[in-house]
XYZ file of C-alpha atoms in Angstrom:
640
model
C -17.824 -46.365 20.391
C -20.523 -43.925 21.553
C -22.578 -41.304 19.735
C -19.897 -38.633 20.085
C -16.858 -40.844 19.596
C -16.256 -39.528 16.095
C -16.451 -35.944 17.334
C -14.026 -36.659 20.144
C -11.605 -38.157 17.677
C -11.919 -35.080 15.489
C -11.071 -32.887 18.462
C -7.917 -34.928 18.953
C -7.078 -34.478 15.284
C -7.411 -30.736 15.577
C -5.502 -30.106 18.770
C -2.895 -32.843 18.830
C -2.140 -33.330 15.134
C -2.772 -29.759 14.037
C -3.838 -28.546 10.666
C -2.023 -29.538 7.503
C 1.140 -27.623 6.916
C 2.922 -27.672 3.569
C 5.618 -30.324 3.371
C 9.224 -29.279 3.519
C 11.433 -30.024 0.548
C 12.508 -33.627 0.920
C 9.310 -34.797 2.610
C 7.654 -37.971 1.357
C 4.161 -38.828 2.586
C 1.552 -41.423 1.686
C -2.008 -40.044 1.733
C -5.187 -42.059 2.184
C -8.420 -40.247 1.272
C -11.559 -41.662 2.875
C -14.490 -42.868 0.731
C -17.111 -40.367 -0.363
C -19.801 -39.774 -2.923
C -18.422 -38.812 -6.328
C -14.985 -39.569 -7.803
C -12.983 -42.390 -6.181
C -15.999 -43.214 -4.034
C -14.289 -46.259 -2.515
C -11.371 -44.195 -1.255
C -8.289 -42.820 -2.936
C -4.518 -42.736 -2.457
C -1.771 -40.268 -3.309
C 1.790 -39.416 -2.391
C 3.263 -36.059 -1.491
C 6.777 -35.099 -2.541
C 7.690 -31.659 -1.256
C 4.737 -29.384 -2.004
C 3.433 -31.497 -4.908
C 0.840 -34.274 -4.823
C 0.964 -37.168 -7.297
C -2.019 -39.482 -7.743
C -3.432 -41.761 -10.429
C -6.969 -41.325 -11.748
C -9.155 -43.258 -14.157
C -10.333 -41.149 -17.103
C -13.067 -41.550 -19.714
C -10.737 -43.287 -22.177
C -10.495 -46.330 -19.910
C -6.867 -45.509 -19.105
C -5.301 -44.465 -15.818
C -3.257 -41.270 -15.683
C -0.841 -39.683 -13.261
C -2.033 -36.284 -12.009
C 0.061 -33.633 -10.292
C -1.301 -30.850 -8.075
C -0.091 -28.368 -5.514
C -0.662 -29.710 -2.014
C -2.963 -26.820 -1.104
C -5.158 -27.284 -4.188
C -5.355 -31.036 -3.604
C -6.376 -30.639 0.017
C -8.930 -27.948 -0.816
C -10.513 -30.234 -3.401
C -10.688 -33.353 -1.230
C -10.936 -32.029 2.347
C -13.147 -29.019 1.668
C -15.123 -29.337 -1.561
C -15.509 -33.128 -1.339
C -15.558 -32.986 2.482
C -13.365 -36.062 2.989
C -10.800 -36.549 5.780
C -7.203 -37.278 4.782
C -4.749 -39.575 6.571
C -1.054 -38.810 6.023
C 1.940 -40.945 6.903
C 5.266 -39.190 6.633
C 8.014 -41.630 5.651
C 11.703 -41.298 6.414
C 13.888 -41.165 3.318
C 17.510 -40.397 2.653
C 18.150 -37.404 0.366
C 19.330 -39.776 -2.368
C 16.183 -41.915 -2.111
C 13.988 -38.834 -2.178
C 15.661 -37.591 -5.365
C 15.120 -40.984 -7.012
C 11.414 -40.901 -6.185
C 10.994 -37.286 -7.244
C 12.763 -37.873 -10.569
C 10.660 -40.969 -11.325
C 7.320 -39.315 -10.631
C 8.289 -36.173 -12.545
C 9.475 -38.172 -15.538
C 6.404 -40.405 -15.528
C 4.121 -37.378 -15.321
C 5.727 -35.544 -18.242
C 5.961 -38.711 -20.321
C 2.244 -39.311 -19.904
C 1.508 -35.669 -20.715
C 3.318 -36.076 -24.036
C 1.723 -39.441 -24.803
C -1.845 -38.359 -24.108
C -1.339 -35.025 -25.839
C -0.534 -36.934 -29.008
C -3.785 -38.881 -28.662
C -5.520 -35.533 -28.428
C -3.737 -34.295 -31.559
C -4.844 -37.383 -33.451
C -8.461 -36.849 -32.440
C -8.339 -33.224 -33.571
C -6.638 -34.107 -36.865
C -9.230 -36.774 -37.646
C -12.023 -34.296 -36.998
C -10.406 -31.666 -39.233
C -9.613 -34.031 -42.114
C -13.165 -35.394 -42.068
C -14.374 -31.789 -42.126
C -12.229 -31.048 -45.207
C -13.321 -34.270 -46.897
C -17.026 -33.491 -46.546
C -16.474 -30.055 -48.070
C -14.519 -31.562 -50.999
C -17.392 -33.994 -51.581
C -19.876 -31.083 -51.492
C -21.479 -32.456 -48.352
C -22.626 -30.375 -45.410
C -19.604 -30.014 -43.067
C -20.044 -31.374 -39.574
C -19.249 -29.448 -36.418
C -15.601 -30.275 -35.773
C -15.625 -28.917 -32.209
C -12.292 -27.333 -33.180
C -12.053 -23.672 -32.256
C -9.851 -20.726 -33.176
C -8.456 -19.440 -29.895
C -8.495 -15.657 -29.639
C -10.561 -15.095 -32.796
C -13.629 -14.243 -30.725
C -11.938 -11.163 -29.308
C -12.542 -9.198 -32.528
C -14.889 -11.349 -34.613
C -18.176 -13.155 -34.103
C -19.459 -16.239 -35.904
C -21.420 -14.094 -38.357
C -18.238 -12.289 -39.436
C -16.706 -15.612 -40.501
C -19.817 -17.291 -41.906
C -19.315 -16.056 -45.478
C -17.027 -17.277 -48.216
C -14.142 -14.861 -48.508
C -12.302 -12.532 -46.178
C -14.204 -10.909 -43.295
C -15.796 -7.572 -44.114
C -14.497 -4.386 -42.435
C -16.385 -3.304 -39.301
C -18.730 -0.321 -39.171
C -16.443 1.396 -36.659
C -12.685 1.196 -36.347
C -10.335 1.221 -33.384
C -8.184 4.335 -33.067
C -5.414 2.603 -31.029
C -5.116 -0.223 -33.577
C -5.238 2.204 -36.512
C -2.384 4.154 -34.935
C -0.454 0.933 -34.405
C -1.053 -0.047 -38.048
C 0.658 3.174 -39.108
C 3.633 2.264 -36.943
C 3.787 -1.196 -38.517
C 3.819 0.279 -42.023
C 6.564 2.714 -41.056
C 8.696 -0.088 -39.647
C 8.091 -2.878 -42.165
C 6.744 -1.076 -45.234
C 3.310 -0.249 -46.626
C 2.792 -3.684 -48.215
C 4.163 -5.834 -45.374
C 0.818 -6.873 -43.868
C -0.651 -7.784 -47.250
C 2.448 -9.824 -48.116
C 2.196 -11.724 -44.834
C -1.442 -12.436 -45.612
C -0.510 -13.682 -49.082
C 2.099 -15.992 -47.549
C -0.453 -17.343 -45.069
C -2.966 -18.047 -47.837
C -0.322 -19.954 -49.784
C 0.678 -21.955 -46.698
C -2.940 -22.997 -46.112
C -3.479 -24.008 -49.746
C -0.368 -26.201 -49.683
C -0.790 -27.452 -46.109
C 0.767 -30.873 -45.497
C -2.222 -32.935 -44.387
C -0.440 -36.304 -44.076
C 1.995 -36.054 -41.166
C 1.213 -39.402 -39.548
C 2.604 -41.742 -42.226
C 6.210 -40.699 -41.582
C 6.824 -42.995 -38.639
C 5.270 -45.881 -36.798
C 4.073 -45.438 -33.248
C 6.963 -46.341 -30.940
C 7.112 -48.928 -28.210
C 6.392 -46.476 -25.442
C 8.168 -46.142 -22.144
C 9.109 -43.350 -19.804
C 12.341 -42.928 -21.740
C 10.876 -43.368 -25.217
C 8.215 -40.833 -26.079
C 6.101 -40.370 -29.210
C 7.847 -38.346 -31.914
C 7.082 -34.633 -31.871
C 4.704 -33.932 -34.761
C 3.205 -30.574 -35.694
C -0.391 -31.711 -35.979
C -2.393 -30.696 -39.047
C -5.109 -29.243 -36.820
C -2.571 -27.136 -34.932
C -0.910 -25.907 -38.125
C -4.230 -25.039 -39.771
C -5.591 -23.210 -36.736
C -2.334 -21.302 -36.276
C -2.442 -20.144 -39.902
C -6.113 -19.110 -39.848
C -5.651 -17.305 -36.538
C -2.630 -15.485 -37.978
C -4.723 -14.412 -40.979
C -7.424 -13.065 -38.655
C -4.776 -11.171 -36.690
C -3.625 -9.517 -39.930
C -7.205 -8.610 -40.857
C -7.715 -7.158 -37.380
C -4.764 -4.820 -37.868
C -5.572 -3.975 -41.499
C -9.207 -3.176 -40.707
C -8.444 -1.655 -37.281
C -11.187 -3.838 -35.838
C -12.368 -2.856 -32.350
C -12.564 -5.265 -29.442
C -16.051 -6.761 -29.264
C -18.325 -4.537 -27.192
C -19.429 -7.372 -24.880
C -15.845 -8.114 -23.802
C -15.109 -4.875 -21.959
C -14.875 -5.358 -18.189
C -15.333 -2.046 -16.378
C -15.406 -2.364 -12.574
C -17.856 0.188 -11.117
C -17.100 2.641 -8.327
C -14.660 5.444 -7.574
C -12.129 3.000 -6.138
C -11.269 1.864 -9.673
C -9.900 5.211 -10.780
C -6.239 5.055 -11.745
C -3.909 6.588 -9.168
C -0.664 8.296 -10.178
C 1.548 5.226 -9.672
C -0.846 3.117 -11.729
C -1.020 5.695 -14.524
C 2.751 5.526 -14.909
C 2.734 1.719 -14.996
C -0.171 1.596 -17.471
C 1.688 3.944 -19.830
C 4.664 1.559 -19.693
C 2.270 -1.316 -20.333
C 0.800 0.423 -23.401
C 4.222 0.913 -24.975
C 5.209 -2.681 -24.235
C 2.031 -4.006 -25.850
C 2.803 -1.991 -28.988
C 6.348 -3.354 -29.086
C 4.993 -6.871 -28.574
C 2.759 -6.626 -31.638
C 5.554 -5.204 -33.796
C 7.862 -8.055 -32.810
C 5.211 -10.781 -33.127
C 4.292 -9.770 -36.675
C 7.834 -10.701 -37.697
C 8.033 -13.755 -35.419
C 8.788 -17.324 -36.484
C 6.769 -18.896 -33.645
C 3.794 -20.764 -35.143
C 1.174 -19.357 -32.741
C 2.057 -15.698 -33.222
C -1.443 -14.876 -34.481
C -3.097 -15.671 -31.153
C -0.453 -13.675 -29.283
C -1.080 -10.678 -31.570
C -4.842 -10.834 -30.933
C -4.348 -10.910 -27.153
C -1.933 -7.977 -27.235
C -4.265 -5.971 -29.491
C -7.223 -6.580 -27.183
C -5.229 -5.496 -24.155
C -3.848 -2.484 -26.006
C -7.359 -1.230 -26.704
C -8.591 -1.479 -23.094
C -5.323 -0.032 -21.783
C -5.658 2.959 -24.131
C -9.187 3.566 -22.894
C -8.027 3.165 -19.296
C -5.556 5.997 -19.834
C -8.167 8.170 -21.554
C -10.779 7.699 -18.816
C -8.295 7.330 -15.934
C -10.206 4.227 -14.849
C -9.330 0.541 -14.911
C -10.788 -1.342 -17.874
C -9.985 -4.972 -18.716
C -10.636 -7.649 -21.327
C -13.124 -10.356 -20.375
C -10.879 -13.368 -19.755
C -13.440 -16.031 -18.814
C -13.181 -19.142 -20.969
C -16.018 -20.187 -23.274
C -16.874 -23.218 -21.121
C -16.858 -21.440 -17.751
C -19.032 -22.969 -15.058
C -22.180 -20.903 -14.512
C -24.296 -20.424 -11.399
C -27.988 -19.764 -11.888
C -29.730 -16.998 -9.957
C -31.665 -19.404 -7.722
C -28.436 -21.123 -6.649
C -26.882 -17.747 -5.846
C -29.819 -16.921 -3.572
C -29.541 -20.335 -1.893
C -25.821 -19.826 -1.210
C -25.866 -16.082 -0.641
C -23.581 -16.201 2.405
C -20.907 -18.180 0.541
C -21.215 -15.888 -2.481
C -20.619 -12.838 -0.297
C -17.522 -14.480 1.193
C -16.191 -15.265 -2.282
C -16.866 -11.694 -3.428
C -14.997 -10.349 -0.376
C -12.079 -12.666 -1.175
C -12.096 -11.478 -4.792
C -11.982 -7.855 -3.649
C -8.980 -8.502 -1.399
C -7.236 -10.418 -4.190
C -7.856 -7.523 -6.585
C -6.472 -4.975 -4.114
C -3.314 -7.051 -3.677
C -2.917 -7.487 -7.446
C -3.197 -3.703 -7.948
C -0.522 -3.076 -5.314
C 1.830 -5.585 -6.927
C 1.246 -4.108 -10.378
C 1.844 -0.528 -9.186
C 5.095 -1.546 -7.481
C 6.610 -3.206 -10.575
C 9.462 -1.282 -12.146
C 9.225 -3.118 -15.472
C 6.431 -4.657 -17.509
C 5.459 -8.144 -16.377
C 2.910 -10.088 -18.397
C 2.279 -12.439 -15.473
C 1.711 -9.468 -13.167
C -0.808 -7.881 -15.513
C -2.486 -11.244 -16.148
C -2.957 -11.708 -12.392
C -4.539 -8.258 -12.169
C -6.772 -8.947 -15.170
C -7.959 -12.256 -13.710
C -8.592 -10.736 -10.278
C -10.656 -7.914 -11.780
C -12.699 -10.315 -13.884
C -13.468 -12.506 -10.896
C -14.426 -9.576 -8.679
C -16.743 -8.007 -11.255
C -18.405 -11.355 -11.954
C -18.967 -12.193 -8.276
C -20.273 -8.692 -7.606
C -23.318 -9.243 -9.777
C -26.408 -9.173 -7.584
C -28.610 -12.250 -7.910
C -27.882 -12.751 -11.612
C -26.548 -15.779 -13.431
C -22.774 -15.546 -13.211
C -19.655 -17.396 -14.281
C -18.077 -19.046 -11.264
C -14.864 -20.570 -12.613
C -12.908 -20.153 -15.817
C -10.698 -17.080 -15.572
C -7.700 -17.514 -17.845
C -4.220 -15.924 -17.699
C -4.704 -15.014 -21.375
C -8.077 -14.092 -22.904
C -9.020 -16.962 -25.187
C -12.402 -16.202 -26.742
C -12.746 -18.722 -29.545
C -14.813 -19.165 -32.700
C -15.703 -22.094 -34.936
C -13.563 -22.779 -38.001
C -14.431 -20.553 -41.000
C -14.939 -21.881 -44.518
C -13.168 -19.231 -46.539
C -9.628 -20.635 -46.570
C -9.034 -24.351 -47.187
C -6.178 -26.610 -48.379
C -6.169 -27.594 -52.047
C -5.741 -31.319 -51.253
C -8.142 -33.478 -53.331
C -10.592 -35.894 -51.703
C -8.436 -38.936 -52.527
C -5.420 -37.451 -50.755
C -7.556 -36.618 -47.723
C -8.842 -40.206 -47.597
C -5.294 -41.582 -47.694
C -4.212 -39.193 -44.937
C -7.138 -40.338 -42.788
C -6.138 -43.969 -43.285
C -2.550 -43.228 -42.235
C -3.801 -41.316 -39.209
C -6.107 -44.146 -38.117
C -3.296 -46.673 -38.437
C -0.965 -44.584 -36.278
C -3.742 -43.928 -33.768
C -4.506 -47.645 -33.385
C -0.827 -48.437 -32.784
C -0.443 -45.663 -30.234
C -3.620 -46.613 -28.385
C -2.516 -50.252 -28.220
C 0.822 -49.144 -26.776
C -0.884 -46.938 -24.180
C -3.261 -49.686 -23.089
C -0.413 -51.983 -22.092
C 0.870 -49.856 -19.184
C -2.193 -47.677 -18.551
C -5.375 -49.760 -19.025
C -7.414 -49.297 -15.856
C -8.371 -52.371 -13.841
C -10.186 -52.197 -10.511
C -7.821 -54.725 -8.900
C -4.673 -55.010 -11.004
C -4.132 -51.397 -12.069
C -5.728 -48.699 -9.961
C -4.765 -45.595 -7.982
C -2.929 -47.675 -5.345
C -1.138 -50.275 -7.437
C 0.315 -47.639 -9.760
C 1.710 -45.610 -6.870
C 3.582 -48.626 -5.513
C 4.637 -49.704 -9.008
C 6.106 -46.256 -9.703
C 7.873 -46.248 -6.326
C 9.452 -49.617 -7.121
C 10.503 -48.417 -10.583
C 12.239 -45.466 -8.973
C 14.115 -47.395 -6.307
C 14.787 -50.642 -8.174
C 14.436 -49.846 -11.894
C 16.219 -52.903 -13.281
C 15.474 -55.415 -10.563
C 12.691 -57.913 -9.985
C 11.655 -60.449 -7.387
C 13.843 -60.737 -4.309
C 16.275 -58.014 -5.391
C 13.379 -55.593 -5.829
C 12.158 -56.325 -2.310
C 15.637 -55.936 -0.846
C 16.163 -52.552 -2.492
C 12.739 -51.304 -1.419
C 13.509 -52.387 2.141
C 16.844 -50.586 2.022
C 15.241 -47.309 0.907
C 11.886 -47.417 2.704
C 12.254 -49.899 5.537
C 10.085 -52.560 3.905
C 8.392 -53.801 0.750
C 4.693 -53.681 -0.163
C 3.432 -55.918 -2.955
C 1.034 -53.887 -5.095
C -0.825 -56.997 -6.285
C -2.127 -57.739 -2.778
C -2.509 -54.175 -1.484
C -4.786 -52.570 -4.066
C -7.440 -51.206 -1.669
C -6.608 -47.701 -0.383
C -7.226 -48.254 3.337
C -5.470 -51.651 3.222
C -2.466 -50.001 1.583
C -2.463 -47.318 4.279
C -2.320 -50.009 6.967
C 0.526 -51.743 5.132
C 2.452 -48.461 5.092
C 2.302 -48.391 8.897
C 3.582 -51.966 9.139
C 6.332 -51.867 6.518
C 7.740 -48.392 5.854
C 9.763 -46.165 8.182
C 6.837 -43.966 9.223
C 8.000 -41.063 11.383
C 4.730 -39.153 11.725
C 0.998 -39.716 11.207
C -1.643 -37.036 10.751
C -5.370 -37.222 10.220
C -6.736 -34.040 8.694
C -10.442 -33.403 9.334
C -12.849 -32.540 6.562
C -14.374 -29.080 6.238
C -17.580 -30.039 8.014
C -15.697 -31.749 10.839
C -13.557 -28.646 11.383
C -16.600 -26.403 11.525
C -18.439 -28.805 13.846
C -15.503 -28.798 16.253
C -15.618 -25.009 16.339
C -19.361 -25.016 17.020
C -19.010 -27.527 19.845
C -16.538 -25.249 21.592
C -18.631 -22.132 21.027
C -21.956 -23.575 22.240
C -23.396 -26.629 23.972
C -21.573 -29.626 22.495
C -24.518 -32.026 22.756
C -27.047 -29.722 21.103
C -24.564 -28.824 18.355
C -23.826 -32.483 17.617
C -27.526 -33.391 17.528
C -28.414 -30.468 15.273
C -25.572 -31.179 12.855
C -26.136 -34.943 12.701
C -28.664 -34.592 9.869
C -29.213 -32.516 6.752
C -32.641 -31.259 7.816
C -31.459 -29.155 10.775
C -27.793 -28.680 9.885
C -26.428 -25.142 9.755
C -23.149 -26.332 8.239
C -24.534 -27.971 5.115
C -26.814 -26.638 2.395
C -28.143 -29.178 -0.051
C -25.757 -29.654 -2.957
C -27.400 -31.028 -6.135
C -24.209 -33.000 -6.781
C -25.089 -35.123 -3.712
C -27.894 -37.657 -3.842
C -30.508 -36.801 -1.210
C -29.804 -38.215 2.258
C -30.845 -37.573 5.870
C -28.001 -38.505 8.224
C -24.282 -37.780 8.121
C -22.560 -41.044 8.995
C -18.920 -39.968 9.283
C -18.972 -39.304 13.049
C -21.278 -42.078 14.260
C -19.697 -45.487 13.810
C -22.079 -47.382 16.090
C -25.243 -45.899 14.573
C -23.979 -46.069 10.994
C -26.051 -49.107 9.872
C -29.236 -47.525 11.244
C -28.458 -44.217 9.579
C -27.626 -46.122 6.402
C -31.097 -47.677 6.354
C -32.669 -44.230 6.667
C -30.425 -42.830 3.912
C -31.170 -45.758 1.600
C -34.887 -45.237 2.236
C -34.465 -41.580 1.290
C -32.898 -42.772 -1.958
C -35.895 -45.021 -2.592
C -38.205 -42.071 -2.005
C -36.245 -39.858 -4.387
C -36.299 -42.626 -7.007
C -40.084 -42.943 -6.772
C -40.424 -39.189 -7.083
C -38.000 -39.346 -10.004
C -40.327 -41.672 -11.882
C -43.045 -39.035 -11.616
C -40.727 -36.235 -12.782
C -39.072 -38.294 -15.529
C -40.751 -36.412 -18.423
C -39.649 -33.060 -17.018
C -36.052 -33.502 -15.812
C -34.570 -36.069 -18.246
C -34.322 -38.612 -15.428
C -31.997 -36.555 -13.208
C -34.100 -37.082 -10.080
C -34.444 -40.811 -10.720
C -30.720 -41.187 -11.348
C -29.875 -39.267 -8.168
C -32.237 -41.437 -6.123
C -30.755 -44.685 -7.437
C -27.265 -43.348 -6.772
C -28.312 -42.449 -3.222
C -29.534 -45.978 -2.615
C -26.274 -47.495 -3.867
C -23.897 -45.260 -1.907
C -25.910 -45.837 1.279
C -25.553 -49.631 1.142
C -21.914 -49.707 2.419
C -23.115 -47.920 5.550
C -25.084 -51.028 6.484
C -21.715 -52.709 7.111
C -20.222 -49.690 8.942
C -18.475 -48.103 5.917
C -19.022 -44.338 5.822
C -19.936 -42.718 2.504
C -22.512 -39.973 3.154
C -20.560 -36.899 4.169
C -22.073 -34.253 1.926
C -20.013 -32.016 -0.330
C -19.648 -28.286 -0.970
C -19.403 -26.196 -4.138
C -18.800 -22.600 -3.117
C -16.197 -22.548 -0.362
C -13.452 -19.957 -0.084
C -10.001 -21.078 -1.199
C -8.477 -17.966 0.379
C -9.988 -18.835 3.773
C -8.730 -22.398 3.424
C -5.189 -21.151 2.802
C -5.391 -18.845 5.805
C -6.906 -21.390 8.202
C -4.547 -24.209 7.267
C -1.330 -22.187 7.240
C -0.454 -22.758 3.622
C 1.641 -20.120 1.942
C -0.465 -18.014 -0.373
C -0.252 -18.921 -4.043
C -1.068 -15.349 -5.077
């Protein structure tokens, strides 16, 4: 193959296979993702059922989990951000076979969600009980990492740092004070105080020993862990409810740093919006009245969100301008000013996309005849994203908008269970026993192994469970052949590209597509818009490329090796040498960068070695591409 053979192949991909269209309901495809730097560096595999992608991934616990994503989001992540081509084989299935597969993958996904969620509950409960135990023993409490969701909308850490109830604020909120009067008229003057008394009693007598009631079950898709209201969930729900009551009683205002006020005349409320916002205000008031008498355990968080929105909505009506609550999560990804300058063109594109998304969200909101929380949440998120991306050369939050504002605070110390230290120690022992049993059960089907249990083997194993759930051996193979046209043994086809080849040889494949990566698509466009040879030469390396800006997530390299099969070993030597150079420089900068440069250089050396035997790794990756442009260019239906 010559220097431009990879480019020629990409042209064929584009014009003869076409871009990726969403699958129709009933479609079943096997997807092979080429190797690349980062996650699943040796390649990855997934299946597509309808418009959903299912794939197994290794997580930090040492277990392998089934993930589910929309097809568009999956392709954007792998083809665009990770810049890796995808190979799809569409497989013929009867409607009955398709339903069996879909049911199995859905059931497996939700079963794992429940199983791993309980592990998470156990971790949180252990942290909370240890926190209580240290306080009982008059020791300094450790940071539990547990947070009160929504508490940060009206309180800061200083407000909750004292023993006893939070002190009233210096200024009060007129909308919340007015609502408090309505609550007293509806429920009585002492209702809020009685609810607070009940909450205090519930915390003092909180059941801290839920995990001794049952042994961890022998897990399967059909047998899930018992539903347990975790101590950490119960405690946080109660404390959050108490803070919601205090917010109403004290008419606390929304924190001043959480007001999002888009600048410019275009954010004035028009007549249609004024009418809808007035409806929204009344609905928020009704929501709070109903929630204060609700039996749902998390009503406190819901009250805080509705109160925060009520305040900004009231001010929107007073000023006739849109005002929103800051809905970025506490752990939002941030972009430093120097990175913004480096990627200024991409930032402008993202800001333009955010503006268009905000305009569409406003139109949808104004056209609604009734209140829709999802509609308002979409508008709130769009406004937050636009305002954030419109900041000029300042550090900004890139990802993390949430459908519901969730500003959180650390656990306060002013309301604790009365359980003595001995009881807390016993509860911790019961919890640890249950946790050990559950973890042992999870390791049996989910312990990751590079060869015996990886992203490929678990796909085939789940397929076989769906089509031949009670069979083994020859019967299993016969049933798989009946449904799919052939049988693939997962124990001998555990490498992604080997599995993809086996799909071609064994299953009833009715269509194959190879979907180019982001850089390949752009390179094809350049080659048709200018001299193909000069474009290919310029874009063959990172030093002169106009399609790739250095991404710190990539170890430093010189040559892209995805389009040049014949020259790949030579380019690999150059890339490995670049890794050596970065490693040597990293030794010099070790005292200043905590070894980041050294680590990146060593990583660059390692991922360049496969290129010496013609395996492509170095493709480069991207951080700030436009999802909206991806949807438009690849003919996916908008998820707005």
